[in-house]
Amino acid sequence: MSGAPTLALMTTTAPPLLPLPARVTPEVAEALVEGRGVVALESTILAHGLPRGENRRVAHEIEAAVRASGAVPATIAVLDGQVHVGLDDDALDRVCSDDEVLKLSVRDVGVAVALGRTGATTVASTAALAHRAGVRVFATGGLGGVHRGAAQTFDVSADLGVLASTPVLTVCAGVKSILDVPGTLETLETMSVPVLGYRTDRFPGFYLSDSGYAVPWRVDSAREAAAVAHARSLLATDSAGVVLAQPLPLDRQVDPALHDRLVTEGLATLEAEGVTGKDVTPRLLELFHERSGGESLRANVELVLANARLAGEVAVELAGMSGWPS
Ligand code: PSU
Ligand code: MN
């Protein structure tokens, strides 16, 4: 990242926070200063959610999808103890290929910075750092949520806690279908996080177009989604984020029978292997990719790209909104 300036960005939160000590690429810094659309992107999906080899190509495609909508991509990671907002080619290469790249949730970011470590950021830590940098829109694949059996394991993704406390609009394809979907939706309601279906009344199920559950709200354009975020900020009812859930088209989803078999077998393998904690999600995704003959990977890549494109459109719309709606 040589050549990237260390920029001090102030958030609009009062009382003002200290400047975020981050390496911000010139492209992202300029877009933020000029108030143009910027989309935060997570790096965990690259380092731990997609197979090596594929991930570098997909990383480029995700950024290109954001750009195609007229917004600027800001992929976030921690490299050698420094927060990066926007990654250049070398940094992306490293995130996509270095086996030492850790998975950093919010609780880990301060530790990694203090100890000079390198890691990829999850939905939770990316959203938290994006907000700190003044980025209001974020694109990912699937949110973390309440895991099946959470009543026994207490496994609830930190993603939910951050969504509950961070005014960032997150575009996703619902929650990963390996999770307890109704439990996750109930938790989002309890945490006052609005869930908007994009051109649908159904909550998407990541690999599946329909999780089997309804969304409380529907929007039919990027402009409507942006208007929601804008209204919430004007009303100061935006202490939580917004979930904008975009389904895969029905003819692009993973075959539901294959999907159900993968979930059942994947969860059984996980239990047999004794996998717990932060390794659960990456290992499950890996098992899916191995056992679906490439189908889950195809769907995962398609939905991430569609989300990046939509997030770019929302960011551009939001950047153009000011004052009370007339
Ligand atoms: N969505 C994907 N692939 C991923 C993830 C989400 O399509 O790899 C990652 C995100 O970084 C998300 C994390 O924050 O999985 C959730 O992990 P956990 O369940 O341990 O909180
Ligand atoms: Mn977990």
Coordinates of C-alpha atoms and ligand atoms in Angstrom, one line a residue:
M1 CA 0.0 0.0 0.0
S2 CA 2.9 2.4 -0.5
G3 CA 1.7 5.7 -1.8
A4 CA -1.7 5.6 0.0
P5 CA -2.0 8.5 2.4
T6 CA -2.9 8.1 6.0
L7 CA -6.1 10.1 6.2
A8 CA -7.9 11.4 9.2
L9 CA -11.6 11.0 8.6
M10 CA -14.1 12.4 11.0
T11 CA -17.5 10.8 11.4
T12 CA -20.6 12.8 11.9
T13 CA -21.3 11.2 15.2
A14 CA -21.5 13.6 18.1
P15 CA -19.5 13.9 20.3
P16 CA -16.8 13.6 17.6
L17 CA -14.7 10.5 17.7
L18 CA -11.0 10.8 17.3
P19 CA -9.9 10.5 13.7
L20 CA -9.9 6.9 12.4
P21 CA -6.2 5.9 12.0
A22 CA -6.5 4.1 8.7
R23 CA -4.8 3.9 5.4
V24 CA -7.5 5.1 2.9
T25 CA -6.7 4.7 -0.8
P26 CA -6.7 8.0 -2.6
E27 CA -9.8 6.9 -4.7
V28 CA -11.9 6.2 -1.6
A29 CA -10.6 9.3 0.3
E30 CA -11.5 11.6 -2.6
A31 CA -15.0 10.0 -3.0
L32 CA -15.7 10.5 0.7
V33 CA -14.5 14.0 0.8
E34 CA -16.6 14.9 -2.3
G35 CA -19.7 13.1 -0.9
R36 CA -19.9 10.6 -3.7
G37 CA -21.2 7.0 -3.4
V38 CA -18.9 4.6 -1.6
V39 CA -19.6 0.9 -0.9
A40 CA -17.8 -0.9 1.8
L41 CA -16.8 -4.5 1.1
E42 CA -15.8 -7.2 3.5
S43 CA -12.6 -9.2 3.1
T44 CA -13.6 -12.4 5.1
I45 CA -15.6 -13.6 2.2
L46 CA -12.4 -13.4 0.1
A47 CA -10.0 -14.9 2.6
H48 CA -12.3 -17.5 4.2
G49 CA -15.5 -17.8 2.3
L50 CA -14.3 -18.5 -1.3
P51 CA -11.7 -21.1 -2.4
R52 CA -8.1 -20.0 -3.2
G53 CA -7.8 -19.2 -6.9
E54 CA -11.4 -18.2 -7.3
N55 CA -11.2 -15.6 -4.7
R56 CA -8.8 -13.2 -6.4
R57 CA -10.9 -13.1 -9.6
V58 CA -14.1 -12.7 -7.6
A59 CA -12.5 -9.9 -5.6
H60 CA -11.9 -8.0 -8.8
E61 CA -15.4 -8.7 -10.1
I62 CA -17.0 -7.4 -6.9
E63 CA -15.1 -4.2 -7.1
A64 CA -16.0 -3.9 -10.8
A65 CA -19.7 -4.4 -10.0
V66 CA -19.6 -1.5 -7.6
R67 CA -17.9 0.7 -10.1
A68 CA -20.4 -0.3 -12.8
S69 CA -23.1 1.4 -10.7
G70 CA -21.0 4.6 -10.4
A71 CA -19.8 4.1 -6.8
V72 CA -16.4 3.5 -5.4
P73 CA -15.5 0.2 -3.7
A74 CA -13.8 0.3 -0.4
T75 CA -12.7 -3.2 0.6
I76 CA -11.7 -3.3 4.3
A77 CA -9.0 -5.4 6.0
V78 CA -6.3 -5.1 8.6
L79 CA -2.7 -5.5 7.3
D80 CA 0.3 -5.6 9.7
G81 CA -1.8 -3.9 12.3
Q82 CA -3.1 -1.1 10.2
V83 CA -6.7 -0.7 9.2
H84 CA -7.1 -0.3 5.4
V85 CA -10.1 1.2 3.8
G86 CA -9.8 0.4 0.1
L87 CA -7.2 -2.2 -1.0
D88 CA -4.8 -1.9 -3.9
D89 CA -3.9 -4.9 -6.1
D90 CA -1.0 -6.0 -3.8
A91 CA -3.2 -5.8 -0.7
L92 CA -6.0 -7.8 -2.4
D93 CA -3.5 -10.4 -3.5
R94 CA -2.3 -10.8 0.0
V95 CA -5.8 -11.1 1.5
C96 CA -6.7 -13.7 -1.1
S97 CA -3.5 -15.9 -0.8
D98 CA -1.8 -15.5 2.5
D99 CA -2.5 -18.3 4.9
E100 CA -1.7 -16.1 7.8
V101 CA -4.7 -13.9 7.2
L102 CA -6.9 -14.2 10.3
K103 CA -10.7 -13.8 10.5
L104 CA -11.3 -10.7 12.5
S105 CA -14.7 -9.8 14.0
V106 CA -15.2 -6.6 15.9
R107 CA -13.8 -7.9 19.1
D108 CA -10.6 -8.9 17.3
V109 CA -9.8 -5.7 15.4
G110 CA -8.3 -3.7 18.3
V111 CA -6.3 -6.8 19.2
A112 CA -4.9 -7.2 15.7
V113 CA -4.1 -3.5 15.4
A114 CA -2.3 -3.5 18.8
L115 CA -0.3 -6.7 18.0
G116 CA 0.5 -5.8 14.4
R117 CA -1.4 -8.7 12.9
T118 CA -3.1 -9.2 9.5
G119 CA -6.7 -10.3 9.1
A120 CA -9.8 -10.1 7.0
T121 CA -12.9 -8.3 8.3
T122 CA -16.3 -9.9 8.7
V123 CA -19.7 -8.3 8.2
A124 CA -19.5 -7.1 11.8
S125 CA -16.1 -5.5 11.7
T126 CA -16.4 -4.2 8.2
A127 CA -19.7 -2.4 9.0
A128 CA -18.2 -1.0 12.2
L129 CA -15.1 0.3 10.4
A130 CA -17.1 1.5 7.4
H131 CA -19.2 3.6 9.7
R132 CA -16.1 5.0 11.4
A133 CA -14.8 6.0 8.0
G134 CA -18.1 7.7 6.9
V135 CA -19.2 4.9 4.5
R136 CA -23.0 4.3 4.7
V137 CA -23.6 1.4 2.4
F138 CA -22.1 -2.1 2.6
A139 CA -22.4 -5.2 0.3
T140 CA -21.9 -8.8 1.3
G141 CA -23.1 -12.3 0.5
G142 CA -25.0 -13.5 3.5
L143 CA -25.2 -12.1 7.0
G144 CA -24.2 -14.1 10.0
G145 CA -27.0 -14.8 12.3
V146 CA -28.5 -17.2 14.9
H147 CA -27.1 -20.7 14.3
R148 CA -29.2 -23.8 14.5
G149 CA -29.0 -25.2 18.0
A150 CA -28.1 -21.8 19.4
A151 CA -30.2 -22.5 22.4
Q152 CA -27.6 -25.0 23.3
T153 CA -24.4 -23.6 21.7
F154 CA -25.1 -19.9 22.2
D155 CA -23.7 -19.4 18.7
V156 CA -25.1 -16.1 17.5
S157 CA -23.0 -14.2 15.0
A158 CA -21.5 -10.9 16.1
D159 CA -22.9 -9.5 12.8
L160 CA -26.3 -9.1 14.5
G161 CA -24.9 -7.0 17.4
V162 CA -23.2 -4.6 15.0
L163 CA -26.2 -4.3 12.8
A164 CA -28.1 -3.3 15.9
S165 CA -25.8 -0.5 16.8
T166 CA -24.4 0.8 13.5
P167 CA -26.2 3.0 10.9
V168 CA -25.0 1.2 7.8
L169 CA -27.2 -0.2 5.1
T170 CA -26.1 -3.8 4.4
V171 CA -27.1 -5.4 1.1
C172 CA -27.2 -9.2 1.4
A173 CA -29.0 -12.3 0.1
G174 CA -30.5 -12.9 3.5
V175 CA -28.8 -15.0 6.0
K176 CA -26.9 -18.2 5.1
S177 CA -29.4 -21.0 4.9
I178 CA -27.2 -23.0 7.3
L179 CA -28.6 -20.8 10.0
D180 CA -31.8 -20.6 12.1
V181 CA -33.6 -18.2 9.7
P182 CA -36.7 -17.5 11.9
G183 CA -34.5 -17.1 15.0
T184 CA -32.4 -14.6 13.1
L185 CA -35.4 -12.6 11.8
E186 CA -36.8 -12.5 15.4
T187 CA -33.5 -11.2 16.7
L188 CA -33.3 -8.5 14.0
E189 CA -36.8 -7.4 15.1
T190 CA -35.8 -7.4 18.7
M191 CA -32.7 -5.3 17.8
S192 CA -34.8 -2.8 15.8
V193 CA -33.1 -3.6 12.5
P194 CA -35.5 -3.1 9.6
V195 CA -35.4 -5.8 6.9
L196 CA -36.3 -4.7 3.4
G197 CA -36.9 -7.2 0.6
Y198 CA -35.6 -6.0 -2.7
R199 CA -38.4 -6.5 -5.2
T200 CA -39.7 -9.3 -3.1
D201 CA -42.0 -10.0 -0.1
R202 CA -40.0 -13.0 0.9
F203 CA -36.8 -13.2 2.9
P204 CA -34.1 -14.7 0.7
G205 CA -32.2 -17.8 1.9
F206 CA -28.8 -17.1 0.4
Y207 CA -28.4 -20.1 -1.9
L208 CA -32.2 -20.3 -2.1
S209 CA -34.3 -17.5 -3.4
D210 CA -36.9 -17.9 -0.7
S211 CA -36.0 -18.9 2.9
G212 CA -39.7 -19.7 3.6
Y213 CA -40.2 -16.6 5.6
A214 CA -41.7 -13.1 4.8
V215 CA -39.9 -9.8 5.1
P216 CA -41.7 -7.0 6.9
W217 CA -41.0 -4.4 4.2
R218 CA -40.5 -4.4 0.4
V219 CA -38.8 -1.8 -1.7
D220 CA -38.7 -1.8 -5.5
S221 CA -35.8 0.4 -6.4
A222 CA -32.4 1.4 -5.2
R223 CA -33.9 4.9 -4.7
E224 CA -36.5 3.6 -2.3
A225 CA -33.9 1.7 -0.3
A226 CA -31.7 4.8 -0.1
A227 CA -34.7 6.9 0.9
V228 CA -35.2 4.6 3.9
A229 CA -31.6 5.1 5.1
H230 CA -31.9 8.9 4.5
A231 CA -35.3 9.2 6.3
R232 CA -33.9 7.2 9.2
S233 CA -30.9 9.5 9.5
L234 CA -33.1 12.6 9.3
L235 CA -35.4 11.2 12.0
A236 CA -32.4 10.2 14.1
T237 CA -33.9 6.7 14.4
D238 CA -30.9 5.2 12.8
S239 CA -28.9 3.9 15.8
A240 CA -29.3 0.6 14.0
G241 CA -28.5 -0.5 10.5
V242 CA -30.8 -1.5 7.7
V243 CA -30.8 -4.9 6.0
L244 CA -31.6 -4.8 2.2
A245 CA -32.2 -8.4 1.2
Q246 CA -31.9 -9.3 -2.5
P247 CA -32.7 -12.8 -3.6
L248 CA -31.1 -14.8 -6.4
P249 CA -33.5 -15.1 -9.3
L250 CA -35.5 -18.4 -8.9
D251 CA -33.7 -19.9 -11.9
R252 CA -30.3 -19.2 -10.4
Q253 CA -30.8 -20.6 -7.0
V254 CA -29.2 -23.9 -5.8
D255 CA -31.6 -26.9 -6.3
P256 CA -33.5 -27.0 -3.0
A257 CA -33.1 -30.8 -2.7
L258 CA -29.3 -30.6 -3.1
H259 CA -29.3 -27.7 -0.7
D260 CA -31.1 -29.5 2.0
R261 CA -28.8 -32.5 1.7
L262 CA -25.7 -30.3 1.9
V263 CA -27.0 -28.5 5.0
T264 CA -27.8 -31.8 6.8
E265 CA -24.5 -33.4 5.8
G266 CA -22.5 -30.3 6.5
L267 CA -23.8 -29.9 10.0
A268 CA -23.2 -33.6 10.7
T269 CA -19.6 -33.3 9.5
L270 CA -19.1 -30.2 11.6
E271 CA -20.2 -32.0 14.7
A272 CA -18.1 -35.0 13.9
E273 CA -15.0 -32.7 13.4
G274 CA -15.8 -30.8 16.6
V275 CA -15.6 -27.5 14.8
T276 CA -16.8 -24.5 16.9
G277 CA -16.6 -20.7 17.2
K278 CA -15.4 -18.6 14.3
D279 CA -14.4 -21.7 12.2
V280 CA -18.0 -22.9 11.9
T281 CA -19.0 -20.6 9.0
P282 CA -15.9 -20.9 6.9
R283 CA -15.8 -24.7 7.3
L284 CA -19.5 -25.1 6.4
L285 CA -19.0 -23.0 3.3
E286 CA -16.0 -25.0 2.3
L287 CA -17.9 -28.3 2.7
F288 CA -20.7 -26.9 0.6
H289 CA -18.3 -25.9 -2.2
E290 CA -16.6 -29.3 -2.1
R291 CA -19.8 -31.3 -2.1
S292 CA -22.0 -29.4 -4.5
G293 CA -19.8 -29.8 -7.6
G294 CA -19.4 -26.1 -7.8
E295 CA -23.1 -25.2 -7.6
S296 CA -22.9 -23.5 -4.2
L297 CA -19.8 -21.5 -5.4
R298 CA -21.6 -20.4 -8.6
A299 CA -24.6 -19.2 -6.6
N300 CA -22.4 -17.6 -4.0
V301 CA -20.4 -15.6 -6.5
E302 CA -23.6 -14.6 -8.5
L303 CA -25.4 -13.3 -5.4
V304 CA -22.3 -11.3 -4.1
L305 CA -21.9 -9.6 -7.5
A306 CA -25.6 -8.7 -7.7
N307 CA -25.4 -7.3 -4.2
A308 CA -22.3 -5.3 -5.0
R309 CA -24.1 -3.8 -8.0
L310 CA -27.2 -3.0 -6.0
A311 CA -25.2 -1.5 -3.2
G312 CA -23.4 0.7 -5.7
E313 CA -26.8 2.0 -7.0
V314 CA -28.0 2.6 -3.4
A315 CA -24.8 4.5 -2.5
V316 CA -25.1 6.7 -5.5
E317 CA -28.8 7.5 -4.7
L318 CA -28.0 8.1 -1.0
A319 CA -25.1 10.4 -1.9
G320 CA -27.6 12.6 -3.8
M321 CA -30.1 13.0 -1.0
S322 CA -30.2 15.9 1.3
G323 CA -32.8 17.7 3.3
W324 CA -36.4 16.5 4.0
P325 CA -38.2 14.6 1.3
S326 CA -40.7 16.8 -0.5
Ligands
PSU1 N1 -21.2 -14.3 3.5 C1 -20.6 -15.1 2.5 N2 -19.4 -15.6 2.8 C2 -18.8 -15.4 4.0 C3 -19.4 -14.7 5.0 C4 -20.7 -14.2 4.7 O1 -21.2 -15.2 1.4 O2 -17.7 -15.9 4.1 C5 -18.7 -14.4 6.3 C6 -19.0 -12.9 6.7 O3 -17.7 -12.3 6.9 C7 -19.8 -13.0 7.9 C8 -19.2 -14.2 8.6 O4 -19.6 -11.9 8.8 O5 -19.2 -15.1 7.4 C9 -20.0 -14.7 9.7 O6 -19.2 -15.5 10.5 P1 -19.8 -15.9 12.0 O7 -20.9 -16.8 11.7 O8 -18.6 -16.7 12.6 O9 -20.1 -14.7 12.7
MN2 MN -20.3 -18.0 15.5

